[in-house]
Amino acid sequence: MTTPSPALPLFPRKKGEGGRRPGGGRGLDRRATFWFLYIPPLFWLGAFFLIPLLLMLVYSFRPDMRGDFFGAWQPTLDQYAKLASTGSYWRLLGISAIVAFVISVSAVVLSYPVAYFLAFHGKQRAAFYLVLLLVPFWTSYLLRVMAWKIMLGTEGVINSFLIYLNLIEEPLRFLLYNRNAVVITLIYVWIPFATLPILAALQRIDTSLFEAAADLGARPIHQFLRVTLPLSLPGVFAGFFMVFIPTVGEYVTPLLVGGSRGSLYGNIIQDFFTKAANWPFGAAMSMVMLAGTLVLVTLATRLINLRDLLE
Amino acid sequence: MNSRRSKFFVLQALLVALTLILTACGGGAADVPPGELTGSLSVLDWAGYDAEDFWVDFKNTYPNVTVNFEIGISDADIYAKMAAGNQADVFHPYTGWLQFYVDEGLVEEIDTSKLTNWDKVPDHFKQIGQIDGKQYFIPWDWGFSSVLYRTDLIPEGVDSWAALTDPAYGGHISMWDDGPAAVTVSSYIHGYDETTITDEQLAGIKDEWIAQRDLNLFYWAGEPELVEGMTSGDVWAAYAWQGAYATLLANGVPVAYANPKEGRNSWVGVYGIRKGTENMDLALKFLDAKLAEATGNNVVNLFYYGHSNQDVMNGITDETLKEAFSIDDPSILETTNFTPNLTAEQRDAWTAMWAEVKAAP
């Protein structure tokens, strides 16, 4: 995601000017600084993301698991053909995208007020509130999902409370072990992630614009709709994609709270890797999901045209 | 067996004998006293079995050998890792998943003459580790699969595997998350021969499990999840190993482990040695110590599974465990169906069938 920043070219335009910015003089040559700072993360990304991704791509063209990985084998499209002919997997991919969309929109809508409060009404305590928002991250992801099992279960917090109030006699069984439980849990898990980019966008807004709007007679609601919201949209979209992209392939939460009917596409991928010993097919499914997500995100960025928003 | 002490003496005698044999053999590592033997061994095992309790005899005999564990989360996971070139010296698959290791040259034949505890393993267990007449695996842990149910919620009892597809228990059933197990259950119900399931039969099985999904609360992946569901009363009937049964009994939950008219299922865990390992000697010592009594007792007492050393099984006195293994009712073993070995084609077809069940509309 591009951010509007004063144009500081990464590379010096003219040879020889490199390390000598006005007032510079000390420190490393800029080119050297660039490589010094970029090589470690580039290496990390290459070794632990790009190479595994390439290996997975290679696996998706293998006929089966037999034989050495580097041994002789004929590339084949068998896995993709098998996948193409299984309608239920495509359907599930569509459902997973819809579920991810619902979760992302809900998480963004719910986190906007939080970010707004932190940005404009947190005052000196804003840092403290931000820490409060991030407290859940001090425990493991798994633990937070398990906590929702305790909330939603038949002997869980919600059911016990409703029974205590005499509102129901039998525990509600539709709370846990279905897709709704997956959606509720994931919205909760992602709210802090969606809040941060929105908060960053709101903090970048020049507050004198609000005064200008007020001077020109805008009421608070108009000021929000015409000034604050449009200027914070890059953060909103960043938050949306930060939630959407990982959620399309989500599998841990459906496994724990989804029950028999809550599986998402990611669960089927996981099953082919861990329960079926069929890495080639799992790899093909992953590649299709990766391609699908990329297409969706590209389409979305085209439609929304982030650059326009930013300028 | 009248006391633990006598077992302890037997164990000590064994260790002494082992030391003598190894010293007498001469040559190579055998010259080194066990206490001074060094080196490292890598084991691909299931979570939990990496605890020292389950290799205590090896630890005590060879305190200076480092054992590194890598965890596999299922048979499929362990096989896929070995097939992809994992360098573990020793690995731990279960019945059903043995044939491909031999077919694909991933496992070394075991020289059982090097195993001092081998004669304590009954023949019918030894045969489970044999493929094409060769001993590729040594049997280690074993147990049943059957229907576990809450006696207070299903007072009429369960006498068939069909309970797992019975609409009367809708919303309160939990099946194990495993394709081959689903095929096994359906085969028992319909009287199919598991080793010759046809495509038509498999298609029918798939439809049955898709229909079963609306009766099924959740597919359990690990025993603790199942135990929790049965304790809370959300799950009334489930596919289960007797480990869950023993845990629930010990916790005072009213449960019974069915003796289905189709027979229980039975499985055996085995250890194999990777073909081409440079640690053959240590690997054999590790397997031998796995068969020893202190290790076996821990398998029985801590995980409630059976052990392939008959002396261990004969020494069980705990009533809960006797109940769990049906030790006082040998007729159950006669009607137990051992899990047959899958072919690569069956493995792929049955696991894909299960994925389609979970992905179905």
XYZ file of C-alpha atoms in Angstrom:
672
model
C 0.000 0.000 0.000
C 1.479 3.308 -0.966
C 1.454 6.089 1.556
C 1.704 9.784 0.777
C 5.099 10.884 1.929
C 7.418 13.649 0.937
C 9.221 12.399 -2.143
C 12.405 10.924 -0.797
C 13.881 8.958 -3.694
C 15.173 5.562 -2.678
C 18.028 5.853 -5.089
C 20.045 8.984 -5.726
C 19.240 10.471 -9.096
C 22.780 11.340 -10.017
C 25.831 9.280 -9.519
C 28.118 10.668 -6.897
C 25.444 12.525 -4.982
C 24.592 9.372 -3.067
C 25.879 9.791 0.432
C 26.015 13.543 0.551
C 22.691 14.973 1.320
C 22.810 18.517 2.589
C 23.791 18.342 6.201
C 24.582 14.629 5.850
C 28.198 13.874 5.498
C 28.394 11.209 8.163
C 27.066 7.660 8.062
C 26.935 5.147 5.280
C 26.527 5.668 1.609
C 22.792 5.643 0.851
C 23.017 2.735 -1.491
C 24.897 0.798 1.155
C 22.304 1.762 3.741
C 19.568 0.551 1.443
C 21.128 -2.862 1.007
C 22.139 -3.064 4.631
C 18.544 -2.516 5.716
C 16.857 -4.524 2.997
C 19.012 -7.613 2.687
C 18.009 -9.293 5.983
C 14.240 -9.010 5.425
C 14.658 -9.852 1.731
C 16.623 -12.932 2.663
C 13.985 -13.879 5.229
C 11.149 -13.369 2.750
C 12.994 -15.345 0.101
C 14.034 -18.260 2.267
C 10.843 -18.665 4.244
C 8.161 -17.398 1.901
C 9.132 -17.360 -1.761
C 11.082 -20.630 -1.834
C 8.403 -22.592 0.075
C 5.790 -21.068 -2.229
C 7.800 -22.183 -5.250
C 8.198 -25.673 -3.775
C 4.452 -25.797 -3.324
C 3.964 -24.738 -6.928
C 6.298 -27.558 -8.013
C 4.388 -30.003 -5.800
C 1.102 -29.015 -7.426
C 2.431 -30.342 -10.757
C 3.494 -33.708 -9.328
C 1.324 -36.764 -9.976
C 1.730 -38.063 -6.391
C 4.052 -38.167 -3.384
C 6.136 -41.078 -4.663
C 9.798 -40.710 -5.480
C 12.439 -38.168 -4.522
C 11.514 -34.523 -4.701
C 14.466 -33.764 -6.944
C 14.213 -37.074 -8.797
C 12.863 -37.452 -12.304
C 9.139 -36.801 -12.723
C 6.815 -35.610 -15.415
C 5.002 -32.350 -14.685
C 1.281 -32.959 -14.906
C -1.916 -30.963 -14.613
C -3.710 -33.964 -13.046
C -4.243 -32.243 -9.710
C -5.747 -29.162 -11.310
C -7.975 -31.314 -13.525
C -9.202 -33.254 -10.485
C -9.850 -30.009 -8.659
C -11.696 -28.534 -11.644
C -14.050 -31.520 -11.697
C -14.965 -31.362 -8.000
C -17.748 -28.803 -7.749
C -18.021 -28.885 -3.970
C -14.500 -27.458 -3.553
C -15.250 -24.498 -5.836
C -18.465 -23.854 -4.016
C -16.617 -23.908 -0.724
C -14.014 -21.488 -2.086
C -16.855 -19.114 -2.963
C -18.394 -19.523 0.483
C -15.019 -18.897 2.100
C -14.627 -15.672 0.120
C -18.122 -14.536 1.133
C -17.497 -15.436 4.780
C -14.184 -13.552 4.662
C -15.969 -10.557 3.125
C -18.642 -10.508 5.837
C -16.001 -10.831 8.555
C -13.816 -8.078 7.066
C -16.685 -5.615 6.620
C -17.979 -6.303 10.145
C -14.526 -5.994 11.682
C -13.902 -2.687 9.891
C -17.317 -1.261 10.800
C -16.874 -2.258 14.438
C -13.325 -1.002 14.713
C -13.923 2.387 13.087
C -15.519 3.946 16.204
C -12.714 2.499 18.325
C -10.079 4.045 16.074
C -12.039 7.318 15.941
C -12.175 7.484 19.706
C -8.461 6.712 20.040
C -7.523 9.310 17.456
C -9.671 12.245 18.572
C -10.943 11.595 22.091
C -8.246 9.456 23.693
C -6.232 12.564 24.598
C -3.352 11.790 26.981
C -4.770 8.346 27.665
C -4.757 7.290 23.996
C -1.564 5.279 24.422
C -3.047 3.493 27.413
C -6.247 2.653 25.506
C -4.177 1.401 22.606
C -2.347 -0.950 24.954
C -5.734 -2.151 26.254
C -6.774 -2.883 22.671
C -3.646 -4.949 22.167
C -3.845 -6.850 25.464
C -5.532 -9.891 23.857
C -2.360 -10.388 21.815
C -0.513 -11.229 24.990
C -2.286 -14.583 24.949
C -2.163 -17.095 22.138
C -4.560 -17.017 19.230
C -5.673 -20.548 20.087
C -6.500 -19.542 23.628
C -8.694 -16.668 22.423
C -10.588 -18.992 20.087
C -10.992 -21.536 22.886
C -12.363 -18.744 25.068
C -15.176 -18.322 22.550
C -15.937 -22.008 22.902
C -16.500 -21.319 26.594
C -18.647 -18.297 25.748
C -20.864 -20.059 23.222
C -21.054 -23.637 24.574
C -24.228 -25.217 25.984
C -22.777 -24.785 29.470
C -21.104 -21.555 28.398
C -21.342 -17.994 29.643
C -24.182 -16.873 27.339
C -26.369 -19.924 27.924
C -25.784 -19.962 31.687
C -26.691 -16.279 31.877
C -29.877 -16.680 29.833
C -30.920 -19.664 31.936
C -30.143 -17.696 35.112
C -32.443 -14.925 33.879
C -35.113 -17.549 33.192
C -35.304 -16.373 29.591
C -34.699 -19.907 28.304
C -35.049 -23.333 29.843
C -32.889 -25.393 27.524
C -29.467 -24.144 26.407
C -29.381 -22.661 22.899
C -27.547 -25.125 20.690
C -27.168 -22.961 17.605
C -24.516 -20.738 19.180
C -21.584 -23.125 18.810
C -20.441 -25.647 16.189
C -21.635 -23.895 13.055
C -20.501 -21.240 10.624
C -22.022 -18.387 12.670
C -19.702 -19.267 15.523
C -16.775 -19.073 13.087
C -17.873 -15.633 11.878
C -18.418 -14.260 15.402
C -15.068 -15.555 16.641
C -13.111 -14.272 13.663
C -14.680 -10.797 13.804
C -13.559 -10.604 17.405
C -10.066 -11.858 16.604
C -9.569 -9.346 13.777
C -10.945 -6.156 15.317
C -7.580 -4.982 16.725
C -5.914 -5.639 13.345
C -8.528 -3.593 11.520
C -8.304 -0.786 14.082
C -4.609 -0.043 13.637
C -4.560 1.062 9.970
C -7.759 3.092 10.458
C -6.213 4.747 13.497
C -3.065 5.547 11.514
C -5.159 7.125 8.726
C -7.220 9.187 11.161
C -4.124 10.450 12.946
C -2.717 11.697 9.651
C -5.666 14.006 9.099
C -4.774 17.635 9.592
C -7.122 18.820 12.367
C -7.204 22.335 10.947
C -9.432 20.880 8.236
C -12.108 20.295 10.880
C -11.925 23.925 11.935
C -12.173 24.984 8.317
C -15.232 22.772 7.831
C -16.843 24.180 10.960
C -16.074 27.726 9.867
C -17.797 27.011 6.593
C -20.890 25.887 8.462
C -20.622 22.118 8.317
C -22.432 20.358 11.122
C -20.537 17.526 12.870
C -22.277 14.837 10.804
C -21.393 16.565 7.564
C -17.902 17.219 8.762
C -17.538 13.478 9.380
C -19.102 12.374 6.112
C -17.410 14.964 3.897
C -14.018 15.340 5.558
C -13.068 12.666 8.100
C -14.460 9.577 6.419
C -13.082 10.236 2.912
C -9.661 11.064 4.301
C -9.608 7.907 6.400
C -10.700 5.605 3.572
C -7.172 4.410 2.742
C -6.922 3.125 6.310
C -10.364 1.545 6.033
C -9.388 -0.342 2.879
C -6.046 -1.317 4.374
C -7.911 -2.686 7.384
C -10.353 -4.514 5.137
C -7.631 -6.283 3.155
C -5.597 -7.037 6.268
C -8.575 -9.045 7.487
C -9.882 -10.370 4.183
C -6.706 -11.909 2.773
C -5.779 -14.150 5.722
C -9.417 -15.016 6.446
C -10.044 -16.561 3.013
C -7.616 -19.349 3.946
C -8.559 -19.571 7.632
C -8.736 -23.106 9.063
C -7.973 -23.099 12.800
C -11.140 -21.361 13.953
C -13.548 -23.502 11.860
C -11.757 -26.571 13.225
C -12.390 -25.516 16.820
C -15.836 -23.905 16.738
C -17.221 -24.736 13.277
C -18.655 -28.207 13.935
C -19.506 -30.615 11.107
C -20.839 -27.953 8.758
C -18.470 -25.105 9.464
C -15.491 -26.168 7.324
C -13.947 -23.564 5.053
C -11.731 -24.025 1.991
C -8.635 -23.750 4.200
C -9.757 -26.789 6.198
C -9.883 -28.914 3.076
C -6.378 -27.760 2.095
C -5.168 -28.654 5.570
C -6.823 -32.065 5.346
C -5.021 -32.883 2.107
C -1.704 -32.037 3.742
C -2.195 -33.618 7.147
C -4.901 -36.283 6.804
C -4.591 -37.453 3.223
C -0.820 -37.420 2.628
C -1.693 -35.805 -0.685
C 0.538 -32.743 -0.827
C 0.234 -32.365 -4.613
C -3.546 -31.926 -4.438
C -3.347 -29.697 -1.360
C -0.721 -27.603 -3.165
C -2.951 -27.261 -6.241
C -5.857 -26.157 -4.010
C -3.574 -23.606 -2.338
C -2.385 -22.231 -5.664
C -5.969 -21.793 -6.848
C -6.838 -19.963 -3.637
C -3.754 -17.773 -3.916
C -4.603 -16.900 -7.521
C -8.244 -16.261 -6.610
C -7.318 -13.950 -3.748
C -4.848 -12.048 -5.926
C -7.466 -11.582 -8.633
C -10.052 -10.351 -6.118
C -7.625 -7.948 -4.491
C -6.444 -6.630 -7.872
C -10.023 -6.124 -9.016
C -10.897 -4.390 -5.788
C -7.922 -2.033 -5.950
C -8.825 -1.234 -9.578
C -12.417 -0.463 -8.641
C -11.555 1.606 -5.641
C -8.491 3.216 -7.129
C -6.503 3.799 -3.996
C -4.277 6.332 -5.673
C -7.212 8.672 -6.185
C -8.105 8.323 -2.561
C -4.644 9.174 -1.487
C -4.233 12.282 -3.533
C 2.546 -60.946 39.138
C 2.655 -60.433 42.892
C 4.718 -57.295 43.231
C 6.400 -54.496 41.421
C 9.670 -55.505 43.023
C 9.857 -58.769 41.152
C 9.261 -56.854 37.910
C 12.018 -54.518 38.849
C 14.387 -57.428 39.330
C 13.394 -58.850 35.985
C 14.099 -55.486 34.425
C 17.451 -55.229 36.146
C 18.337 -58.723 35.080
C 17.384 -57.791 31.551
C 19.565 -54.748 31.593
C 22.457 -56.793 32.900
C 21.801 -59.411 30.241
C 21.587 -56.717 27.593
C 24.882 -55.260 28.732
C 26.509 -58.710 28.718
C 25.200 -59.542 25.278
C 26.303 -56.242 23.855
C 29.729 -56.561 25.438
C 30.049 -60.140 24.292
C 29.114 -59.280 20.734
C 32.268 -57.234 20.357
C 33.094 -54.932 17.531
C 31.912 -51.399 16.846
C 29.792 -49.535 19.271
C 29.122 -52.654 21.291
C 32.523 -52.297 22.915
C 31.345 -49.161 24.678
C 29.425 -49.711 27.934
C 25.824 -48.487 27.526
C 26.352 -45.732 30.074
C 29.123 -44.259 27.985
C 27.560 -44.669 24.575
C 27.051 -41.299 22.919
C 25.403 -40.156 19.736
C 22.039 -38.830 18.712
C 18.884 -40.389 17.379
C 16.024 -38.664 15.645
C 12.466 -39.934 16.145
C 9.320 -38.901 14.257
C 6.519 -39.587 16.719
C 3.070 -38.439 17.850
C 2.619 -35.607 20.344
C 2.778 -37.020 23.856
C 4.993 -39.974 22.995
C 7.995 -37.651 23.079
C 7.612 -37.528 26.879
C 10.419 -39.355 28.625
C 7.916 -41.767 30.225
C 7.565 -43.474 26.872
C 11.260 -44.144 26.329
C 12.365 -44.305 29.947
C 14.223 -47.614 29.526
C 16.343 -46.170 26.727
C 17.007 -42.991 28.700
C 18.144 -44.953 31.740
C 20.328 -47.382 29.818
C 21.928 -44.848 27.466
C 21.869 -41.566 29.394
C 24.418 -39.944 27.097
C 22.579 -40.536 23.847
C 20.559 -37.530 22.694
C 17.089 -38.328 21.376
C 15.474 -35.626 19.238
C 11.747 -35.808 18.617
C 9.842 -34.405 15.710
C 6.052 -34.474 15.952
C 3.649 -35.837 13.356
C -0.042 -35.066 13.825
C -1.502 -38.034 11.968
C -0.532 -41.166 10.055
C -0.886 -39.214 6.841
C 1.370 -36.493 8.180
C 4.067 -38.964 9.225
C 3.930 -40.822 5.917
C 3.993 -37.583 3.890
C 6.992 -36.347 5.862
C 8.904 -39.609 5.349
C 7.978 -39.673 1.660
C 9.173 -36.090 1.303
C 12.617 -37.066 2.590
C 12.440 -36.595 6.354
C 15.675 -37.824 7.946
C 14.202 -39.285 11.158
C 15.900 -42.575 12.088
C 12.790 -44.052 13.708
C 9.111 -43.373 12.985
C 5.767 -44.469 14.415
C 2.924 -45.362 12.010
C -0.232 -47.339 12.756
C -1.910 -50.316 11.124
C -3.530 -49.368 7.857
C -0.641 -47.102 6.937
C 2.250 -49.609 6.627
C 2.223 -50.988 3.085
C 3.436 -47.842 1.277
C 6.570 -47.536 3.391
C 7.618 -50.938 2.089
C 6.407 -50.355 -1.485
C 8.276 -47.069 -1.709
C 11.458 -48.274 -0.025
C 11.208 -45.979 2.967
C 11.666 -48.600 5.686
C 14.511 -50.959 6.609
C 13.991 -54.608 7.511
C 14.548 -55.166 11.229
C 17.049 -57.736 12.495
C 14.974 -59.016 15.405
C 17.884 -61.119 16.705
C 19.269 -57.837 18.034
C 16.132 -57.240 20.132
C 16.403 -58.780 23.600
C 12.714 -58.188 24.355
C 11.422 -59.671 21.110
C 10.414 -63.028 22.611
C 7.948 -61.271 24.935
C 5.894 -60.131 21.970
C 3.074 -62.546 21.074
C 3.172 -63.948 17.536
C -0.094 -62.367 16.419
C 1.422 -58.956 17.153
C 4.696 -59.820 15.419
C 2.746 -60.672 12.274
C 1.244 -57.198 12.146
C 4.703 -55.755 11.511
C 5.457 -58.250 8.740
C 4.983 -57.396 5.089
C 5.888 -59.827 2.303
C 7.185 -62.188 4.997
C 9.741 -59.723 6.361
C 9.706 -57.951 9.719
C 9.728 -54.282 8.727
C 8.053 -52.967 11.875
C 7.926 -53.852 15.547
C 4.487 -53.625 17.187
C 4.334 -51.369 20.224
C 0.989 -49.867 21.380
C -2.482 -51.118 20.565
C -6.093 -50.495 21.319
C -9.699 -50.671 20.216
C -11.979 -48.387 18.325
C -15.673 -48.676 19.060
C -18.726 -46.631 19.913
C -18.440 -44.840 23.253
C -21.723 -43.614 24.722
C -23.256 -41.932 27.742
C -25.261 -44.574 29.605
C -27.520 -41.956 31.212
C -28.415 -40.294 27.893
C -28.711 -43.508 25.874
C -30.200 -45.831 28.514
C -31.195 -48.421 25.914
C -27.497 -48.959 25.152
C -25.639 -49.298 21.868
C -25.133 -52.619 20.143
C -24.134 -51.552 16.635
C -21.842 -49.137 14.802
C -25.058 -47.855 13.193
C -25.575 -45.760 16.354
C -23.219 -43.234 14.739
C -25.773 -42.663 11.984
C -28.909 -42.972 14.140
C -31.226 -39.914 13.804
C -32.444 -40.593 17.369
C -29.135 -39.122 18.587
C -29.141 -36.227 16.113
C -26.903 -33.326 17.149
C -25.227 -35.468 19.797
C -22.932 -37.698 17.754
C -19.212 -37.163 17.228
C -17.262 -38.991 14.550
C -13.467 -39.069 14.384
C -12.201 -36.711 11.676
C -10.768 -39.444 9.448
C -11.754 -40.790 6.029
C -10.448 -44.350 6.283
C -12.163 -44.701 9.679
C -15.460 -43.609 8.098
C -15.064 -46.254 5.382
C -14.307 -48.846 8.075
C -17.449 -47.978 10.039
C -19.650 -48.128 6.927
C -18.067 -51.436 5.923
C -18.930 -52.934 9.291
C -22.501 -51.661 9.115
C -23.088 -53.020 5.599
C -20.915 -56.094 5.899
C -18.582 -54.941 3.082
C -15.097 -56.378 2.799
C -12.944 -53.362 3.652
C -10.109 -54.477 1.402
C -12.277 -54.625 -1.730
C -14.480 -51.532 -1.540
C -15.758 -50.716 -5.040
C -16.253 -47.237 -6.480
C -20.042 -47.651 -6.221
C -19.778 -48.677 -2.582
C -17.505 -45.707 -1.885
C -19.980 -43.333 -3.536
C -22.740 -44.760 -1.319
C -20.529 -44.398 1.750
C -19.875 -40.766 0.843
C -23.607 -40.019 0.604
C -24.202 -41.683 3.964
C -21.615 -39.544 5.708
C -22.889 -36.398 4.029
C -26.312 -37.243 5.473
C -24.692 -38.077 8.824
C -23.195 -34.579 8.995
C -26.496 -33.096 10.170
C -26.560 -35.551 13.086
C -22.915 -34.989 13.898
C -22.088 -32.191 16.357
C -18.390 -31.977 15.485
C -15.657 -34.212 14.092
C -13.118 -34.725 16.844
C -9.434 -34.460 16.053
C -7.901 -35.209 19.442
C -9.075 -37.236 22.456
C -9.255 -34.253 24.871
C -11.841 -32.604 22.587
C -13.967 -35.742 22.643
C -13.614 -36.195 26.409
C -14.743 -32.595 26.927
C -17.779 -33.057 24.673
C -18.865 -36.271 26.401
C -18.306 -34.862 29.878
C -20.520 -31.833 29.175
C -23.253 -34.093 27.783
C -23.239 -32.439 24.360
C -22.024 -35.696 22.833
C -23.990 -38.859 23.577
C -22.351 -41.330 21.189
C -18.983 -41.183 19.474
C -16.371 -43.103 17.557
C -13.658 -43.501 20.185
C -10.467 -45.230 21.258
C -10.440 -46.802 24.673
C -8.140 -44.074 25.975
C -11.134 -41.708 26.049
C -13.229 -44.445 27.680
C -10.691 -44.982 30.466
C -10.323 -41.219 31.052
C -14.096 -40.710 31.315
C -14.509 -43.745 33.589
C -11.781 -42.428 35.857
C -13.522 -39.023 35.931
C -16.780 -40.640 36.996
C -18.696 -39.847 33.800
C -21.360 -42.515 33.133
C -20.099 -44.080 29.901
C -19.918 -47.521 28.324
C -17.774 -48.841 25.506
C -19.972 -50.761 23.107
C -19.428 -54.283 21.892
C -21.081 -53.792 18.506
C -22.582 -56.876 16.889
C -20.314 -56.159 13.884
C -17.286 -56.394 16.189
C -14.942 -53.748 17.515
C -12.100 -52.380 15.464
C -8.546 -52.817 16.667
C -5.362 -50.979 15.742
C -1.683 -51.430 16.490
C 1.067 -48.814 16.522
C 4.451 -49.922 15.219
C 7.953 -48.530 14.980
C 9.999 -48.639 11.789
C 13.571 -47.682 10.937
C 14.195 -45.399 7.960
C 15.937 -47.034 5.041
C 19.484 -45.717 4.754
C 19.796 -44.521 8.343
C 23.354 -44.174 9.621
C 22.136 -44.865 13.141
C 20.992 -48.472 12.697
C 22.658 -49.670 15.891
C 21.160 -46.917 18.056
C 17.788 -47.276 16.355
C 17.679 -51.003 17.204
C 18.654 -50.260 20.799
C 15.876 -47.665 20.923
C 13.264 -50.116 19.613
C 14.430 -52.803 22.025
C 14.109 -50.412 24.952
C 10.650 -49.410 23.664
C 9.583 -53.012 24.220
C 10.921 -53.086 27.781
C 8.658 -53.250 30.788
C 8.955 -49.839 32.467
C 8.192 -48.108 29.162
C 5.299 -50.493 28.504
C 3.830 -49.924 31.957
C 3.766 -46.200 31.262
C 1.895 -46.734 28.006
C -0.719 -48.727 29.899
C -0.973 -46.535 32.982
C -0.616 -43.079 31.473
C -2.354 -43.423 28.112
C -4.540 -46.466 28.783
C -3.316 -48.223 25.653
C -2.165 -51.813 25.405
C 1.517 -52.691 24.981
C 2.969 -55.443 22.831
C 5.063 -56.870 25.683
C 2.826 -59.619 27.097
C 4.470 -59.378 30.545
C 3.221 -55.800 30.771
C -0.341 -56.798 29.920
C -0.281 -59.737 32.346
C 0.735 -57.345 35.108
C -2.338 -55.095 34.864
C -4.280 -55.083 38.138
C -6.167 -51.780 37.907
C -9.904 -52.493 37.531
C -10.552 -49.512 35.236
C -7.841 -50.659 32.890
C -8.986 -54.265 32.982
C -12.394 -52.980 32.006
C -10.979 -50.790 29.221
C -8.998 -53.630 27.658
C -11.779 -56.158 28.306
C -9.039 -58.314 29.789
C -11.543 -60.505 31.606
C -13.598 -61.054 28.462
C -11.295 -62.665 25.886
C -14.254 -63.313 23.547
C -14.161 -59.638 22.555
C -10.724 -60.077 21.011
C -12.057 -62.926 18.886
C -14.677 -60.685 17.302
C -12.321 -57.743 16.826
C -11.514 -56.614 13.309
C -7.905 -55.610 12.817
C -7.369 -52.609 10.540
C -6.134 -53.946 7.186
C -3.368 -52.161 5.289
C -4.547 -49.548 2.814
C -3.241 -49.463 -0.719
C -2.033 -46.103 -2.043
C -5.149 -45.930 -4.255
C -7.496 -46.627 -1.329
C -5.715 -44.051 0.802
C -6.134 -41.360 -1.849
C -9.728 -42.275 -2.690
C -10.917 -42.600 0.901
C -9.286 -39.415 2.156
C -10.632 -37.494 -0.859
C -14.092 -38.950 -0.138
C -13.889 -37.547 3.396
C -12.766 -34.108 2.188
C -15.778 -34.050 -0.136
C -18.067 -34.950 2.760
C -16.769 -31.964 4.692
C -16.977 -29.658 1.662
C -20.453 -30.837 0.586
C -23.268 -28.251 0.450
